[in-house]
mmCIF file of C-alpha atoms and ligand atoms in Angstrom:
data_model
loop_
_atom_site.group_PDB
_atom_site.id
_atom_site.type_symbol
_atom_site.label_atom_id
_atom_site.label_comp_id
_atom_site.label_asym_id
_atom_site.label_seq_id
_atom_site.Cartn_x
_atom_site.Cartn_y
_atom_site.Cartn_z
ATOM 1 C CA UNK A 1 10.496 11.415 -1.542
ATOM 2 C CA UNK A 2 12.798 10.500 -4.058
ATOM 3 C CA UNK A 3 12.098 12.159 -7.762
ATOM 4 C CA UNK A 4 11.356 10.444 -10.970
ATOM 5 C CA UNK A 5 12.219 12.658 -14.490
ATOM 6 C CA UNK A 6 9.373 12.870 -16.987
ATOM 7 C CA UNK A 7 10.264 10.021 -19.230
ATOM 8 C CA UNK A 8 10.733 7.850 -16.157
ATOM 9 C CA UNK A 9 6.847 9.075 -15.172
ATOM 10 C CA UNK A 10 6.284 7.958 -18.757
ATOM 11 C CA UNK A 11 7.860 4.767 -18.699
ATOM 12 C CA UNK A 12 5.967 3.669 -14.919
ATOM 13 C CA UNK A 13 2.782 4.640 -16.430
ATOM 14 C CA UNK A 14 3.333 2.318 -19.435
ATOM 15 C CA UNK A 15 3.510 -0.346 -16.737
ATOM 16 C CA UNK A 16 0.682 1.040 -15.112
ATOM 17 C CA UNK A 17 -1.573 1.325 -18.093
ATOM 18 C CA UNK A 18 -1.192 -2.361 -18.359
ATOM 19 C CA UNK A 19 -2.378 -2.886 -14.809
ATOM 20 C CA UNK A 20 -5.176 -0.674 -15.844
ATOM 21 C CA UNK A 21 -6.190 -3.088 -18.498
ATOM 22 C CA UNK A 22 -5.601 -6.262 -16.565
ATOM 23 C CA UNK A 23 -8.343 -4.581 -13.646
ATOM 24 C CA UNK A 24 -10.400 -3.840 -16.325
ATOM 25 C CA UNK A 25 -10.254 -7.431 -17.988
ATOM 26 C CA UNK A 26 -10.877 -9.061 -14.491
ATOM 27 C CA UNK A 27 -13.917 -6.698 -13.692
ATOM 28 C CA UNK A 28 -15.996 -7.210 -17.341
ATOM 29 C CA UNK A 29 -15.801 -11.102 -17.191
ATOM 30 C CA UNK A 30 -16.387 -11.579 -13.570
ATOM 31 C CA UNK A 31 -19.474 -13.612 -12.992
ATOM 32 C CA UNK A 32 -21.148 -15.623 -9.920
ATOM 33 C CA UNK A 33 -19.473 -19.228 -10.295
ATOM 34 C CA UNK A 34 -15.752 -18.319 -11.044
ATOM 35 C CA UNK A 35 -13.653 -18.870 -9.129
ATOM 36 C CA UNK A 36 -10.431 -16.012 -7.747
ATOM 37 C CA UNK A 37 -8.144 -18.289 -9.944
ATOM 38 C CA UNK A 38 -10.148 -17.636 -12.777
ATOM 39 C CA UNK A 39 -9.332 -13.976 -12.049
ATOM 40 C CA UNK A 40 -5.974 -14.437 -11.466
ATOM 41 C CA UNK A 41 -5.561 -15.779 -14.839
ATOM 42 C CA UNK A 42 -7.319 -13.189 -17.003
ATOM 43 C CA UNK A 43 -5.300 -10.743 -15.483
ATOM 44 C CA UNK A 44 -1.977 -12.699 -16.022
ATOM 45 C CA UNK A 45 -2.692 -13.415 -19.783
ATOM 46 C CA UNK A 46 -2.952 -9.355 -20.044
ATOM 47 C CA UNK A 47 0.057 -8.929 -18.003
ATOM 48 C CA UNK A 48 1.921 -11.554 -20.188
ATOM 49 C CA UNK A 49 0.119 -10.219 -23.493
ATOM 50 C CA UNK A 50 1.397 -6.968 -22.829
ATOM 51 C CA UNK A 51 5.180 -8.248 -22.684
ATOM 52 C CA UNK A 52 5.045 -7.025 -19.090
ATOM 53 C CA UNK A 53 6.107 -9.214 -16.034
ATOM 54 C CA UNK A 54 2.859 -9.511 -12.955
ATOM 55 C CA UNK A 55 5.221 -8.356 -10.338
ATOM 56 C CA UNK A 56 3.329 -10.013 -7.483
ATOM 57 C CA UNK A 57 3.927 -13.897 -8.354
ATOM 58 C CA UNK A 58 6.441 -14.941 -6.321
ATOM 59 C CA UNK A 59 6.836 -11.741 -4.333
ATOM 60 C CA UNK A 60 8.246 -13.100 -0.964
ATOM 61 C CA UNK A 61 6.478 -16.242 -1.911
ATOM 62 C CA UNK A 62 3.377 -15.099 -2.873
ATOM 63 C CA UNK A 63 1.802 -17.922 -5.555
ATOM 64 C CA UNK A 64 -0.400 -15.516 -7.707
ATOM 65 C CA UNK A 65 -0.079 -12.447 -9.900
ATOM 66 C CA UNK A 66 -3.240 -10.556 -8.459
ATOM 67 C CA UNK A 67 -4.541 -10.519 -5.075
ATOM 68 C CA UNK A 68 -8.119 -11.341 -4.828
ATOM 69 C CA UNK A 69 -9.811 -10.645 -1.648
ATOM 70 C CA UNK A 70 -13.751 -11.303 -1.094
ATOM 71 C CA UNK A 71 -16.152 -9.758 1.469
ATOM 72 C CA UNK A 72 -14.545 -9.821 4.287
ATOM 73 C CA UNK A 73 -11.223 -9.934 2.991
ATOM 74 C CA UNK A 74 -9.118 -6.802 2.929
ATOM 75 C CA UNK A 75 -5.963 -7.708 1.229
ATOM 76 C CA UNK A 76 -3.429 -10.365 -0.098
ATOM 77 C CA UNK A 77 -6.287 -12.614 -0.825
ATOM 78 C CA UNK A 78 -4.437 -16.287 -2.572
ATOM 79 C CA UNK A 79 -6.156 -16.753 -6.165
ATOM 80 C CA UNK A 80 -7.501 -20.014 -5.450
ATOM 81 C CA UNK A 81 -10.054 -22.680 -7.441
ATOM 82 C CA UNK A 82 -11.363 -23.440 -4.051
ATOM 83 C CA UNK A 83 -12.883 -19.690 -3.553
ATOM 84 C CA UNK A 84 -15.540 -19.560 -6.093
ATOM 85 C CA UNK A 85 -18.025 -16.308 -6.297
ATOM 86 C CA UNK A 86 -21.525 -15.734 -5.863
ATOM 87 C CA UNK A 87 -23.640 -13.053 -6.615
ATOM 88 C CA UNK A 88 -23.533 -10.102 -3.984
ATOM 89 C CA UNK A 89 -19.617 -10.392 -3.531
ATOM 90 C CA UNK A 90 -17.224 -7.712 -2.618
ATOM 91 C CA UNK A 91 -14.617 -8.402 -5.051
ATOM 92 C CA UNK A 92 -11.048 -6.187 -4.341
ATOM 93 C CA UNK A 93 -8.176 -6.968 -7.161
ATOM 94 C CA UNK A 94 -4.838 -5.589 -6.614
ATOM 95 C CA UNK A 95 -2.253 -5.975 -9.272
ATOM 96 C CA UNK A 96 1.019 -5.216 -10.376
ATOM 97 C CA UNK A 97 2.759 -5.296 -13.431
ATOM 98 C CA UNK A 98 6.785 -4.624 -14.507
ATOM 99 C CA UNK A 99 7.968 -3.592 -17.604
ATOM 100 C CA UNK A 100 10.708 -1.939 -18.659
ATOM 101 C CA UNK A 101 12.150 -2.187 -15.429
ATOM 102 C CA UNK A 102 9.037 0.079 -13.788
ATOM 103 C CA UNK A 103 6.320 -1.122 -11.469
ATOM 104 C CA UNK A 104 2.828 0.129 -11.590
ATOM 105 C CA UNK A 105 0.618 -0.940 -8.789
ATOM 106 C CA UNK A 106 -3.366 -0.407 -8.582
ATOM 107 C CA UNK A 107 -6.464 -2.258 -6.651
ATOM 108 C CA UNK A 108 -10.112 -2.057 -7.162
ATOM 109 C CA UNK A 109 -13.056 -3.297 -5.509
ATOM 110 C CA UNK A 110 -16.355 -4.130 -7.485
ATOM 111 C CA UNK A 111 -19.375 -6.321 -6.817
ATOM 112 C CA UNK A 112 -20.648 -9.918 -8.713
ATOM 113 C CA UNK A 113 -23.747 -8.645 -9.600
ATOM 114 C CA UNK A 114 -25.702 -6.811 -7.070
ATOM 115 C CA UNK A 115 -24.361 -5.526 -3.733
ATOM 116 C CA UNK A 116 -26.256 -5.120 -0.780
ATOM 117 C CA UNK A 117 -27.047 -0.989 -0.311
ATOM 118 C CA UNK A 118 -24.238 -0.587 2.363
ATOM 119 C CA UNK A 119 -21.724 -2.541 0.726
ATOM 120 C CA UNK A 120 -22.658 -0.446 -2.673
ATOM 121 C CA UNK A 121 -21.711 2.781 0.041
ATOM 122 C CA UNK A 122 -18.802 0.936 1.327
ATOM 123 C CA UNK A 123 -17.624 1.147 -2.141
ATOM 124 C CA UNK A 124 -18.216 3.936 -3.543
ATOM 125 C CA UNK A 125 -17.079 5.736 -0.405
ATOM 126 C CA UNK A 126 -13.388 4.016 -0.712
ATOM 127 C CA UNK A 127 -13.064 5.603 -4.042
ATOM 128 C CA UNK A 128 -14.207 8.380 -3.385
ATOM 129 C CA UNK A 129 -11.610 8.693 -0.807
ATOM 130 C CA UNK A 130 -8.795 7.535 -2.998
ATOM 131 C CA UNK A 131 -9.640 10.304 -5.169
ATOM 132 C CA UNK A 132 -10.528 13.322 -2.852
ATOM 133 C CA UNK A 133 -6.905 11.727 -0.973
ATOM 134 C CA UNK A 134 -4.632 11.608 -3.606
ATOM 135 C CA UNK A 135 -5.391 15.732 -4.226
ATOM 136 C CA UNK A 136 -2.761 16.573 -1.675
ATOM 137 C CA UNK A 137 0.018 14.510 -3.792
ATOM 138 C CA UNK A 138 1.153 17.957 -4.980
ATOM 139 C CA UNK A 139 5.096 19.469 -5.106
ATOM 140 C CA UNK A 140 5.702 21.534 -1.989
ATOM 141 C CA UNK A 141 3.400 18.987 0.512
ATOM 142 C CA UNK A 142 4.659 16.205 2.963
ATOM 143 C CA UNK A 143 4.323 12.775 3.503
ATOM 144 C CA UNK A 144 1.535 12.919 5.770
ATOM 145 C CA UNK A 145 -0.603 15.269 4.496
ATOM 146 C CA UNK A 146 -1.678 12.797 2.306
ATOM 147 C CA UNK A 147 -2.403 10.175 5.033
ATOM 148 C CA UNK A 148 -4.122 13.476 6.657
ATOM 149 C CA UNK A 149 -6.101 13.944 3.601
ATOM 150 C CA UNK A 150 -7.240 10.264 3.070
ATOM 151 C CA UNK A 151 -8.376 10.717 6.715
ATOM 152 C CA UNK A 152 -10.312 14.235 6.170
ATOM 153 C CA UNK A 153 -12.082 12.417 3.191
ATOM 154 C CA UNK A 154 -13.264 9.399 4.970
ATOM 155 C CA UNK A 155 -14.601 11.205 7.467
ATOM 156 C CA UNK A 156 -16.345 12.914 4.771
ATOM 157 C CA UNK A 157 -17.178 10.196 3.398
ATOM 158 C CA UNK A 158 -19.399 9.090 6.043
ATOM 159 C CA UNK A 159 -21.926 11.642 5.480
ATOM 160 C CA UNK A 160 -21.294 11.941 1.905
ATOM 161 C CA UNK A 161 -22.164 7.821 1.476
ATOM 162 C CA UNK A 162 -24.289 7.602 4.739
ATOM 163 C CA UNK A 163 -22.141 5.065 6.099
ATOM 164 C CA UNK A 164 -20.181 4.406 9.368
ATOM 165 C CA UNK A 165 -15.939 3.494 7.524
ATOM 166 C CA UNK A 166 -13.661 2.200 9.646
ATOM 167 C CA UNK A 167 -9.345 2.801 8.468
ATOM 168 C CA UNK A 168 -7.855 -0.155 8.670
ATOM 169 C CA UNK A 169 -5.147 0.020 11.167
ATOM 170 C CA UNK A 170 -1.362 -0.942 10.297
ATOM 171 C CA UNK A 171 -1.602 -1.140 6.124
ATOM 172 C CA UNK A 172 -1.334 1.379 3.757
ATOM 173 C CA UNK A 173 0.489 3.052 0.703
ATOM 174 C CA UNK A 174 3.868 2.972 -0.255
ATOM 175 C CA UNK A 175 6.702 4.355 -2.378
ATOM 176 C CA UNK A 176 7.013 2.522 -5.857
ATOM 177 C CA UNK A 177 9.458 2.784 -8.749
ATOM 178 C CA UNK A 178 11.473 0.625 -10.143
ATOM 179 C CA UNK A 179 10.371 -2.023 -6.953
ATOM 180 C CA UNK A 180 6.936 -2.318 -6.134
ATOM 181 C CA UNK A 181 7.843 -1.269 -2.123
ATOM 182 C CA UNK A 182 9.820 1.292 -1.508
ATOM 183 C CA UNK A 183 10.260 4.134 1.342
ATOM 184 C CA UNK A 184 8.241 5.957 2.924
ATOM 185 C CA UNK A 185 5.051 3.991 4.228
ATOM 186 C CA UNK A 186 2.253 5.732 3.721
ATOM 187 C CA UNK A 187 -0.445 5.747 6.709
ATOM 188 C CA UNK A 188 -4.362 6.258 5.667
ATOM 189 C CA UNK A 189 -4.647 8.502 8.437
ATOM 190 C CA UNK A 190 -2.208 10.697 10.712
ATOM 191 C CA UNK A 191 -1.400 14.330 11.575
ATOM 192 C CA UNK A 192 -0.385 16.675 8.317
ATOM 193 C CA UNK A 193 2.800 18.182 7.846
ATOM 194 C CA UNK A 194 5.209 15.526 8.630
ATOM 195 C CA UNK A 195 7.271 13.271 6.860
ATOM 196 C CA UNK A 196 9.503 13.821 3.536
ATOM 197 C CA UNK A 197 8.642 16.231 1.477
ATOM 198 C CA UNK A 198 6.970 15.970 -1.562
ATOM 199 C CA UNK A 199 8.936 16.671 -4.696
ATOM 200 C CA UNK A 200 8.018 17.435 -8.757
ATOM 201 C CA UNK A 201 8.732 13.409 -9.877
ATOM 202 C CA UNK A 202 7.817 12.180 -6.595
ATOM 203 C CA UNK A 203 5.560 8.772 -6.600
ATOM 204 C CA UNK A 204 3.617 7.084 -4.196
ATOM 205 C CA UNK A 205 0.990 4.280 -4.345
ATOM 206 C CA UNK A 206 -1.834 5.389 -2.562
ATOM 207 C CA UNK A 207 -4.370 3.306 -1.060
ATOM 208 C CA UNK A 208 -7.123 3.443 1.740
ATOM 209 C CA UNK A 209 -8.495 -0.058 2.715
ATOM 210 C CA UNK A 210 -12.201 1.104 4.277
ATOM 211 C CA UNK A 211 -14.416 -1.199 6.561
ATOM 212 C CA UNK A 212 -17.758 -1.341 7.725
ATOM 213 C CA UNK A 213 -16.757 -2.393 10.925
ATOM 214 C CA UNK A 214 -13.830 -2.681 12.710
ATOM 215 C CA UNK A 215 -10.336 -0.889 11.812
ATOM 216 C CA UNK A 216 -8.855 -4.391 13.217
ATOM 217 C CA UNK A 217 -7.416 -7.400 11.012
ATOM 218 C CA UNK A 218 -5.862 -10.197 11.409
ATOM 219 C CA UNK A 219 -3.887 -12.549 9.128
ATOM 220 C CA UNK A 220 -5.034 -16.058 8.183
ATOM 221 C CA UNK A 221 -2.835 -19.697 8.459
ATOM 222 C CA UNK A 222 -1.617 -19.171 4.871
ATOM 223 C CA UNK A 223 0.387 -15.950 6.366
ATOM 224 C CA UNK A 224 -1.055 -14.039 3.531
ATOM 225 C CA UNK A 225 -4.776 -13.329 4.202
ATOM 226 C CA UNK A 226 -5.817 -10.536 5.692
ATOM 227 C CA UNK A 227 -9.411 -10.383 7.186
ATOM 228 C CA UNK A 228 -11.503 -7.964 9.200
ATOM 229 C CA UNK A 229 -11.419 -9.173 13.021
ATOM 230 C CA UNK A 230 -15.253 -8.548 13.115
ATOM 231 C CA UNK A 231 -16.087 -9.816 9.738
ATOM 232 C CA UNK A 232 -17.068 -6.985 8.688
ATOM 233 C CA UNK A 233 -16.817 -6.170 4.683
ATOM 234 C CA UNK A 234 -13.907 -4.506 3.520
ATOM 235 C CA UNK A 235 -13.110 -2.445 0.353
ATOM 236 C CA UNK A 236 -9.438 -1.713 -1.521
ATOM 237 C CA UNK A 237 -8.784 0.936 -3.824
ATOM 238 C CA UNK A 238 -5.470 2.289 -5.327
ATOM 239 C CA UNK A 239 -3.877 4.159 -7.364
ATOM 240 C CA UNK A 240 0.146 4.659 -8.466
ATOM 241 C CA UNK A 241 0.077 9.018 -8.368
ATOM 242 C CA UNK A 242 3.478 11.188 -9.202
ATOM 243 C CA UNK A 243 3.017 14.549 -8.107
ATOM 244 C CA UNK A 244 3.613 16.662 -10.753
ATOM 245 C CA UNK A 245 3.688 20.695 -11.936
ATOM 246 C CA UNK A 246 -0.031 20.095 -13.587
ATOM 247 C CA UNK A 247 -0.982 17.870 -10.249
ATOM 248 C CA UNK A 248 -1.395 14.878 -9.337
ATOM 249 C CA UNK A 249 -0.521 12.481 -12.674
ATOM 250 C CA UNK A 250 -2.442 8.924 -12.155
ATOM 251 C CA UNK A 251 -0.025 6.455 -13.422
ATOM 252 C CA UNK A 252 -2.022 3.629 -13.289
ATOM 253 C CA UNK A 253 -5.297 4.748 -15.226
ATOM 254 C CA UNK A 254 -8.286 2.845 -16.346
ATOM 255 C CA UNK A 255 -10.227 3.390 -19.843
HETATM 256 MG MG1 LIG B 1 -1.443 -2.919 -4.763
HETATM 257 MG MG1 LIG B 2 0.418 -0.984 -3.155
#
């Protein structure tokens, strides 16, 4: 997986910093009666603030610069004024910001107001995942031994959260640099010890999309939305991770 030098770590986690901040934005003023527009433009006036570019509008066509993806929803959710929020939501925002010629990419899931008790686990087990997951993003591993840690921990998970996850088949995590998607795909599950290997400088955005349900989708009409065949809620979390000499180095950190 193709290396990045220090400063360019530096210079992707200035763009990921401000993805940080636009996540954060979107999450303190969400309320029950805004709408995923609304969202979409808090987290564009940060972008835009920051001098930065939201690298998702217009990205083969898409019309918004977050993806906002309720309930049921797992990813590439339109922003729309016609999808307005109530209280118990499963809210997952995934953003992207370039600047300086770097891409940082990160997603979140968080509730309007209170979540039912499984969704809360739902939740809290995704990041929990992310996190335990993106431990094998280390010089010296391969490809897959992340997806085979992101697996590991879900299973995990299950106890940990006392929750039945399903992995969403078919989406995952990616290479990112100076484009948001670059090679290799990275699967949320698989065998360890296969794929390229893992380098000092090496970056990947990781990110396990957990159901409670099914681990099918399918994509709406709009040929953007991706929901859970069963219905089921869905949660999104990500991170942009180099693997570095000290570890894995989150380049897309929140306050
Ligand atoms: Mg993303
Ligand atoms: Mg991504």
């Amino acid at each position: 997986i193709p290396a990045k030098t220090p400063g360019e770590l530096d210079a992707m986690q200035a763009a990921g910093e401000i993805v940080g901040r636009a996540l954060q934005a979107v999450k303190a003023e969400v309320r029950p009666g805004m709408t995923t527009l609304d969202l979409n433009e808090i987290a564009e006036a940060v972008i835009r603030d920051a001098g930065a570019i939201p690298t998702f509008l217009g990205y083969q066509g898409f019309p918004g610069s977050i993806c906002a993806s309720v309930n049921e929803v797992i990813v590439h959710g339109i922003p729309s004024k016609d999808v307005v929020l109530e209280e118990g939501d499963l809210v997952s925002v995934d953003c992207g910001a370039t600047f300086d010629g770097w891409v940082g990419d990160s997603a979140w899931s968080f509730g309007v107001g209170e979540l039912d008790d499984d969704v809360i686990a739902l939740n809290e087990a995704t990041e929990w995942v992310l996190m335990e997951g993106l431990k094998a993003m280390v010089p010296g591993n391969r490809l897959t031994d992340v997806s085979h840690a992101l697996e590991v921990a879900t299973r995990k998970a299950e106890q940990k959260f006392d929750v039945q996850l399903g992995i969403v088949d078919g989406y995952g995590g990616h290479g990112i640099g100076r484009t948001m998607h670059e090679d290799p795909y990275l699967a949320n599950e698989g065998k360890p010890n296969r794929g390229p290997r893992i380098q000092e400088g090496s970056v990947l955005a990781i990110e396990p999309m957990l159901t409670l349900g099914t681990v099918d989708s399918a994509v709406l009409e709009d040929d953007w939305t991706v929901v859970t065949l069963d219905g089921s809620y869905a949660a999104h979390w990500e991170h942009t991770v180099a693997a570095t000499a000290g570890g894995p180095r989150i380049l897309t950190p929140r306050r």
